[in-house]
PDB file of C-alpha atoms in Angstrom:
ATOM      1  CA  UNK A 264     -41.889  38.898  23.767  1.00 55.00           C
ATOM      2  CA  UNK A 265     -42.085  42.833  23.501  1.00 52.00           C
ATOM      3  CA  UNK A 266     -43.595  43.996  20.698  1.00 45.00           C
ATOM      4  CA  UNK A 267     -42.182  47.169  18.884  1.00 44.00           C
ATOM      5  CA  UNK A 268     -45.736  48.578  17.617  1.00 40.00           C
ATOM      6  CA  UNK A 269     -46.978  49.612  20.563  1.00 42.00           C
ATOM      7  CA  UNK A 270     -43.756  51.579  22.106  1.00 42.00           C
ATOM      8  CA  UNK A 271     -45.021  53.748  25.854  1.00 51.00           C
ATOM      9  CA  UNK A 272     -43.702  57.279  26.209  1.00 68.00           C
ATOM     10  CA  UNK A 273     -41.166  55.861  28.678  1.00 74.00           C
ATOM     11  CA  UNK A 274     -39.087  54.589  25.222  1.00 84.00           C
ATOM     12  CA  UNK A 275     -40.368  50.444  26.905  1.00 91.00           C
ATOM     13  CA  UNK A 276     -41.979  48.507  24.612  1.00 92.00           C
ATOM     14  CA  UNK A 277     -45.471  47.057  25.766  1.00 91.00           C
ATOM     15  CA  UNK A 278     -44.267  43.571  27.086  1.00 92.00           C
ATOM     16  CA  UNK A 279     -46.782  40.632  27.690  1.00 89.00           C
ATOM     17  CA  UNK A 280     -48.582  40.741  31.533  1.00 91.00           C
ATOM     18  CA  UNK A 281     -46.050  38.361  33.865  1.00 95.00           C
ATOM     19  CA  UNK A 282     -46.625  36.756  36.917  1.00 95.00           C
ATOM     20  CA  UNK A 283     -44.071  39.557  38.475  1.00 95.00           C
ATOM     21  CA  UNK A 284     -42.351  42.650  37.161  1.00 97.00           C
ATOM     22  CA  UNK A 285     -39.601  44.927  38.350  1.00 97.00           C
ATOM     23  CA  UNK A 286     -38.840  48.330  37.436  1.00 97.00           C
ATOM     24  CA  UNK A 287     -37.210  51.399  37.765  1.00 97.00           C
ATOM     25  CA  UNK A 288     -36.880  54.538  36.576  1.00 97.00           C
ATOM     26  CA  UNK A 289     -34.979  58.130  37.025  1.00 97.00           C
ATOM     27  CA  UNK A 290     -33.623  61.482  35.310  1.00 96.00           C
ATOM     28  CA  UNK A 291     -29.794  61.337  34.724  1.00 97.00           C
ATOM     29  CA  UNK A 292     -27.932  65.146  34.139  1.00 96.00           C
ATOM     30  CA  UNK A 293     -25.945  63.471  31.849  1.00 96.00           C
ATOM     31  CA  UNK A 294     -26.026  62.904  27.459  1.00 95.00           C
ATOM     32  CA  UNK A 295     -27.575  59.541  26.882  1.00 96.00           C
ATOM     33  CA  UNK A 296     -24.479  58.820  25.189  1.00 97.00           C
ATOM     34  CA  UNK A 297     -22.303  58.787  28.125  1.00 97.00           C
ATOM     35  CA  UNK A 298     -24.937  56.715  30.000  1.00 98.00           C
ATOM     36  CA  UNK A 299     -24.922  54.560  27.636  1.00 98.00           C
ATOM     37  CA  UNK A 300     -21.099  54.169  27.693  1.00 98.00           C
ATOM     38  CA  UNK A 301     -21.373  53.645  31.445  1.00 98.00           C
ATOM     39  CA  UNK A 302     -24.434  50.796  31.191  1.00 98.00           C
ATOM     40  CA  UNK A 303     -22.443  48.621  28.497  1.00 97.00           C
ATOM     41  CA  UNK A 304     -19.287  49.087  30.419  1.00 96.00           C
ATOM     42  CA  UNK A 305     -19.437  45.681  31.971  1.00 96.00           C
ATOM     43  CA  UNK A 306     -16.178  45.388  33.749  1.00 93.00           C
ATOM     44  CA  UNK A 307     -16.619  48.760  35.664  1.00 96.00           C
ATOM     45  CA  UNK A 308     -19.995  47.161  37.322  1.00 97.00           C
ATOM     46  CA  UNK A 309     -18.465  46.541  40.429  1.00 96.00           C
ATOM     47  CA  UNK A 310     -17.557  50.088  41.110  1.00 97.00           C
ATOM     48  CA  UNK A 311     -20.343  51.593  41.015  1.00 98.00           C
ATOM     49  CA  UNK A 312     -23.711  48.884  40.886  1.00 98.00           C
ATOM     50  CA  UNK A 313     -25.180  47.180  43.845  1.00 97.00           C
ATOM     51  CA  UNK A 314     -27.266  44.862  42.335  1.00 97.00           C
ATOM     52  CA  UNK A 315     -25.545  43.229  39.101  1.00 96.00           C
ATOM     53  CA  UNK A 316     -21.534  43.282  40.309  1.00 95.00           C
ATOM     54  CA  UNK A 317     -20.475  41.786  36.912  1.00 94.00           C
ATOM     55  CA  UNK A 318     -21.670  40.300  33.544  1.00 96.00           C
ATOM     56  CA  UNK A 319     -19.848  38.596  30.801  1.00 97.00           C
ATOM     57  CA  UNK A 320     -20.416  36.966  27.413  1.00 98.00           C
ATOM     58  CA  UNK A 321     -20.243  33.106  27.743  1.00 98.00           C
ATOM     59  CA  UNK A 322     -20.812  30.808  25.564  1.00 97.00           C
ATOM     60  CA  UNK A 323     -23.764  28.232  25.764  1.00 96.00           C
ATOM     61  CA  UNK A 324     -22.376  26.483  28.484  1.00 96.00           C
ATOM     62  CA  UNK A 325     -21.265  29.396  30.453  1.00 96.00           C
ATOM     63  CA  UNK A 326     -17.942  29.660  29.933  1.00 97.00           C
ATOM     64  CA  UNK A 327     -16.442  32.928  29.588  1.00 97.00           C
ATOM     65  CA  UNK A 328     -15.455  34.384  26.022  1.00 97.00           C
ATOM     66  CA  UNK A 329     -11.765  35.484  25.657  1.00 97.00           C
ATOM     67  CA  UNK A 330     -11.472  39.179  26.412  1.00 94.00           C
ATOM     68  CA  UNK A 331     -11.553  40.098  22.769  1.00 96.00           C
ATOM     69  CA  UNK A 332     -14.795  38.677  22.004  1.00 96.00           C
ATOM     70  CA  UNK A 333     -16.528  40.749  24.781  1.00 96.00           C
ATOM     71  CA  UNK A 334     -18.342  42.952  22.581  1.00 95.00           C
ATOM     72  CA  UNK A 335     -22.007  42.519  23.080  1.00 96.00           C
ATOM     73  CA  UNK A 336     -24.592  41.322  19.814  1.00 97.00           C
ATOM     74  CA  UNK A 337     -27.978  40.099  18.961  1.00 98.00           C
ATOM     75  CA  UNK A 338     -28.055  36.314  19.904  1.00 98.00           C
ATOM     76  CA  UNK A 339     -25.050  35.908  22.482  1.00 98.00           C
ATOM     77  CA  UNK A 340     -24.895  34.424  25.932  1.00 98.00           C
ATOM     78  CA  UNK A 341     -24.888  36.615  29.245  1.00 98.00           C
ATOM     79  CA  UNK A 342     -23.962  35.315  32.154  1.00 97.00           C
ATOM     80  CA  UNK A 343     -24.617  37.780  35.127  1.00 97.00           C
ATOM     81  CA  UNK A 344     -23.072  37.059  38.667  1.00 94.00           C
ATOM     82  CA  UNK A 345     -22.665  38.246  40.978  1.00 93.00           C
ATOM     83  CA  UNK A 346     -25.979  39.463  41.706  1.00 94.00           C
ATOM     84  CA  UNK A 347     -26.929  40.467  44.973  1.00 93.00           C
ATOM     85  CA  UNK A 348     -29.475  40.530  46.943  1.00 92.00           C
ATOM     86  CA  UNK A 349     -30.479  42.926  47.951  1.00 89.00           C
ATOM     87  CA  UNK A 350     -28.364  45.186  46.553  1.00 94.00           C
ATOM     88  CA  UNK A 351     -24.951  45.704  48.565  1.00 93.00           C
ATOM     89  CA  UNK A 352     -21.274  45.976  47.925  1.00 93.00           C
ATOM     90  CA  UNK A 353     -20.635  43.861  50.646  1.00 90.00           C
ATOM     91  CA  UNK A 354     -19.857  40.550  50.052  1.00 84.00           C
ATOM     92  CA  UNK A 355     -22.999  38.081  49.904  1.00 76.00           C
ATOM     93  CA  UNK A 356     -24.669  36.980  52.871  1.00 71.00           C
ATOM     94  CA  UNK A 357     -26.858  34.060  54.294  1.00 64.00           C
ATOM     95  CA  UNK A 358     -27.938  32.636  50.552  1.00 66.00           C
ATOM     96  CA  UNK A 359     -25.040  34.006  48.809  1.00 69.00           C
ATOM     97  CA  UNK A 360     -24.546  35.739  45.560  1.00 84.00           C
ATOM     98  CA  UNK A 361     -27.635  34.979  42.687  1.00 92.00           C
ATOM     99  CA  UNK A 362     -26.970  34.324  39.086  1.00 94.00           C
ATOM    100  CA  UNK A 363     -28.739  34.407  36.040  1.00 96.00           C
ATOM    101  CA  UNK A 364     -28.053  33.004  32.292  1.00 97.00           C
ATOM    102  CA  UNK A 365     -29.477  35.297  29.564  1.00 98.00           C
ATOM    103  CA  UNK A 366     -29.699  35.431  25.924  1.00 98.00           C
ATOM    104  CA  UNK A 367     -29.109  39.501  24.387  1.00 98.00           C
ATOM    105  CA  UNK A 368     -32.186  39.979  21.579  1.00 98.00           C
ATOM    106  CA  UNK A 369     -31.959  43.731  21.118  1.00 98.00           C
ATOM    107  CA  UNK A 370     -28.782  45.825  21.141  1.00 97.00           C
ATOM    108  CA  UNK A 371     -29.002  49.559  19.358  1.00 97.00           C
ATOM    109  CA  UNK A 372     -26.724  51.926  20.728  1.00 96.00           C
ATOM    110  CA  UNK A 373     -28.306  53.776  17.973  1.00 95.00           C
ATOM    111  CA  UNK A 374     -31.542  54.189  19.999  1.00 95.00           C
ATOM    112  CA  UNK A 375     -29.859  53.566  23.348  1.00 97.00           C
ATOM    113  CA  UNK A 376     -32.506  50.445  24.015  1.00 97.00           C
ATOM    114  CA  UNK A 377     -31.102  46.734  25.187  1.00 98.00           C
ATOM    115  CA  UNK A 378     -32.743  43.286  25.692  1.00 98.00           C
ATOM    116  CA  UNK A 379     -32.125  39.818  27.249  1.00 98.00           C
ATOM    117  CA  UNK A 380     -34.452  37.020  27.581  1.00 98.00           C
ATOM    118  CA  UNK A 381     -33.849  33.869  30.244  1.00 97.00           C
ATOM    119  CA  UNK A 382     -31.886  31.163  28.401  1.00 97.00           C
ATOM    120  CA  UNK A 383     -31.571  29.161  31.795  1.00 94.00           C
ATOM    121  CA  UNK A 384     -35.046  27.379  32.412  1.00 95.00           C
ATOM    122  CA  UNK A 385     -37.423  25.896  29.567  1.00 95.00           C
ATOM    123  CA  UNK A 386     -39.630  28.286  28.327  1.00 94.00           C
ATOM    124  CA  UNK A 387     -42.529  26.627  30.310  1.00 96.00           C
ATOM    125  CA  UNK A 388     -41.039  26.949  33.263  1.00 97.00           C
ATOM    126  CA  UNK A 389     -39.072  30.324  33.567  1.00 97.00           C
ATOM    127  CA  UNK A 390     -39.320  32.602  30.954  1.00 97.00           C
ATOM    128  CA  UNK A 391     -37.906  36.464  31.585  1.00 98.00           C
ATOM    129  CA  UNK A 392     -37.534  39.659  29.477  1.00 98.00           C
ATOM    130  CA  UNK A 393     -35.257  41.999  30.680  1.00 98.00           C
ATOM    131  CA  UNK A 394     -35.285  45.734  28.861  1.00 98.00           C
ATOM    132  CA  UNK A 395     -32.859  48.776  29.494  1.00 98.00           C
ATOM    133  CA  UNK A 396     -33.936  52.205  27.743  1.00 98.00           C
ATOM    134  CA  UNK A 397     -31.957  55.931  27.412  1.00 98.00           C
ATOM    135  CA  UNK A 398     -34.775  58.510  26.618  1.00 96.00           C
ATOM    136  CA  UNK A 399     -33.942  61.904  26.171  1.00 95.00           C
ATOM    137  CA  UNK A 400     -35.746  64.590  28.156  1.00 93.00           C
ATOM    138  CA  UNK A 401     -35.305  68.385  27.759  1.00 86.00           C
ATOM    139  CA  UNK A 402     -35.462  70.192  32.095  1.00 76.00           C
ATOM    140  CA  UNK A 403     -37.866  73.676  31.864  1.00 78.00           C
ATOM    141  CA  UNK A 404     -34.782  75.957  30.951  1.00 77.00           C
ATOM    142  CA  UNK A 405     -33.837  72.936  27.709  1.00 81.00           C
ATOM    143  CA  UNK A 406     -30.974  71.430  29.397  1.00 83.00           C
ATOM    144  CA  UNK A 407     -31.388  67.615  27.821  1.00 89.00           C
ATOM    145  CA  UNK A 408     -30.733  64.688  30.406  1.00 95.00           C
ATOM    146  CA  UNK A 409     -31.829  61.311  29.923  1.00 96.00           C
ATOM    147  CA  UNK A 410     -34.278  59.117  31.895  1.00 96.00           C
ATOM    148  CA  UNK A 411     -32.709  55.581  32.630  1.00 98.00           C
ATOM    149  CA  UNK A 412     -36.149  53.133  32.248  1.00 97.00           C
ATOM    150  CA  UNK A 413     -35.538  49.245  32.908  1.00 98.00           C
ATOM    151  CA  UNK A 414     -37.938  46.926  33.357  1.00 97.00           C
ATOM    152  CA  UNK A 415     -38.366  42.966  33.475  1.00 98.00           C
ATOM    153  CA  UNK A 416     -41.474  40.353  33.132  1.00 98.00           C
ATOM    154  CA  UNK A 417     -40.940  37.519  34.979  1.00 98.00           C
ATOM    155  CA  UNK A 418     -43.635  34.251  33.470  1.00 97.00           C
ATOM    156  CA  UNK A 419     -44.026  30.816  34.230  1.00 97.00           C
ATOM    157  CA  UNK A 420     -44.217  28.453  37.428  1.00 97.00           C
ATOM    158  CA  UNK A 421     -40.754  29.285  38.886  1.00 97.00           C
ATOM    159  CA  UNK A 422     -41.933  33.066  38.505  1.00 98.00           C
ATOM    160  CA  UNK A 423     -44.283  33.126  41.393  1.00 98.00           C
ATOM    161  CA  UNK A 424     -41.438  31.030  43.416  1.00 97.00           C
ATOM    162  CA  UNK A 425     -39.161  33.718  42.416  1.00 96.00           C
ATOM    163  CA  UNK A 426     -41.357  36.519  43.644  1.00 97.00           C
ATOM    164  CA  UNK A 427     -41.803  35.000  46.837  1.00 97.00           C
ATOM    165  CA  UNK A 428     -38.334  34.386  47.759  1.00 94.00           C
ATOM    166  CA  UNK A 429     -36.328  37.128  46.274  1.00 94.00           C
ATOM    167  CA  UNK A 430     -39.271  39.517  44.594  1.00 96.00           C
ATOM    168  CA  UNK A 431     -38.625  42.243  46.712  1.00 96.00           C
ATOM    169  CA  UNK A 432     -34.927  42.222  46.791  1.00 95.00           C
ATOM    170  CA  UNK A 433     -35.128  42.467  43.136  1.00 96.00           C
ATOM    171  CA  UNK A 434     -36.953  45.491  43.035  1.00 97.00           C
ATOM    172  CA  UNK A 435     -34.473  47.110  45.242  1.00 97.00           C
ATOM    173  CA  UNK A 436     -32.057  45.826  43.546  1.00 97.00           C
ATOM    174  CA  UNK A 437     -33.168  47.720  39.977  1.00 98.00           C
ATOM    175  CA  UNK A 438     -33.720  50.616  42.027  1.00 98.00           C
ATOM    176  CA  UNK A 439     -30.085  50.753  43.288  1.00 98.00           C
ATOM    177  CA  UNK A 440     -28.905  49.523  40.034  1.00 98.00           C
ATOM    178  CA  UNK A 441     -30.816  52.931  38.601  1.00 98.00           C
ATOM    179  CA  UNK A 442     -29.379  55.315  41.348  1.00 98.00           C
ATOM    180  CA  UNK A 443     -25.839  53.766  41.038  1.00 98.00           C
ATOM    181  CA  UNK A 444     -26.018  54.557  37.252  1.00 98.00           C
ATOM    182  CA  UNK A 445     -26.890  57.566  38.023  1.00 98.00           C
ATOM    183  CA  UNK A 446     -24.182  58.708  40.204  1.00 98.00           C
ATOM    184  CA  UNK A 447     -21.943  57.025  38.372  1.00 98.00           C
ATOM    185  CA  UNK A 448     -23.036  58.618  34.749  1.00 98.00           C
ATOM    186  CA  UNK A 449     -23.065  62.277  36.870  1.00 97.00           C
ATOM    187  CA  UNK A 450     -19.963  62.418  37.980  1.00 97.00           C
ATOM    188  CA  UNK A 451     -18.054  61.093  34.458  1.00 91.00           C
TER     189      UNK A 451
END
């Protein structure tokens, strides 16, 4: 798990060495706090993100919370799906549209930082930490934009399966995830 002491300049939290990572990272000309607005707006995913299409609170056995229990805290279920990838908004090819079953340990809108472990796999077999950071950075003439930093440790056996299969198309996929947010977050 991430530790808090030892926070990089990029607003990430040093998270233990994995078997595989994926990042991204990129300058948004927009407030962090309508970024912010736009990366917890779940439901508008599929308008504007390539990679994740749609996410949901569920409860432990996936099943979707009523609409007015779909505000995000410390401890509940995420179910993300459709994934793709790579990153399209086409409809899923040859393998289909990827999942994944997460468990939110850090929401602060405060400090524009959000976190997810895997709650899918044991521990000992799969174990992922996903974070999503809003730092603000001031351009040469002190216009303020923010920088959009996500990053995710993948550890365990199926990590090194899930690096060869799909390791690349996730790193596209956070890519186009970033430059989606972007576009989407510059032109609100």
């Amino acid at each position: 798990m991430a530790s808090d002491h030892a926070r990089t300049d990029t607003g990430l939290p040093q998270l233990e060495p994995g078997a595989f990572t994926a990042t991204a990272s990129i300058v948004i000309d927009a407030p962090r706090e309508v970024v912010w607005k736009v990366l917890m707006d779940w439901e508008s995913y599929h308008e504007w993100n390539p990679f994740v299409r749609k996410q949901c609170l569920t409860d432990a056995w996936k099943r979707p919370l009523p609409e007015e229990q779909q505000r995000p805290s410390v401890g509940d279920y995420l179910y993300i799906y459709p994934v793709h990838i790579p990153p399209s908004f086409d409809s899923p090819k040859l393998l289909g549209a990827s999942s994944t079953f997460q468990r939110i340990t850090v929401l602060d809108s405060h400090s524009y930082r959000c976190s997810w472990v895997s709650a899918e796999y044991p521990k000992w077999m799969l174990r992922t930490e996903r974070w999503q950071v809003l730092v603000e950075v001031e351009e040469g003439d002190g216009r303020k934009k923010t920088r959009y930093e996500t990053k995710e440790v993948f550890n365990g056996p199926l990590a090194y399966v899930v690096s060869a299969i799909v390791g690349d198309g996730i790193k596209k996929g956070f890519v186009a995830m970033a430059e989606g947010l972007k576009r989407r977050s510059e032109s609100v």
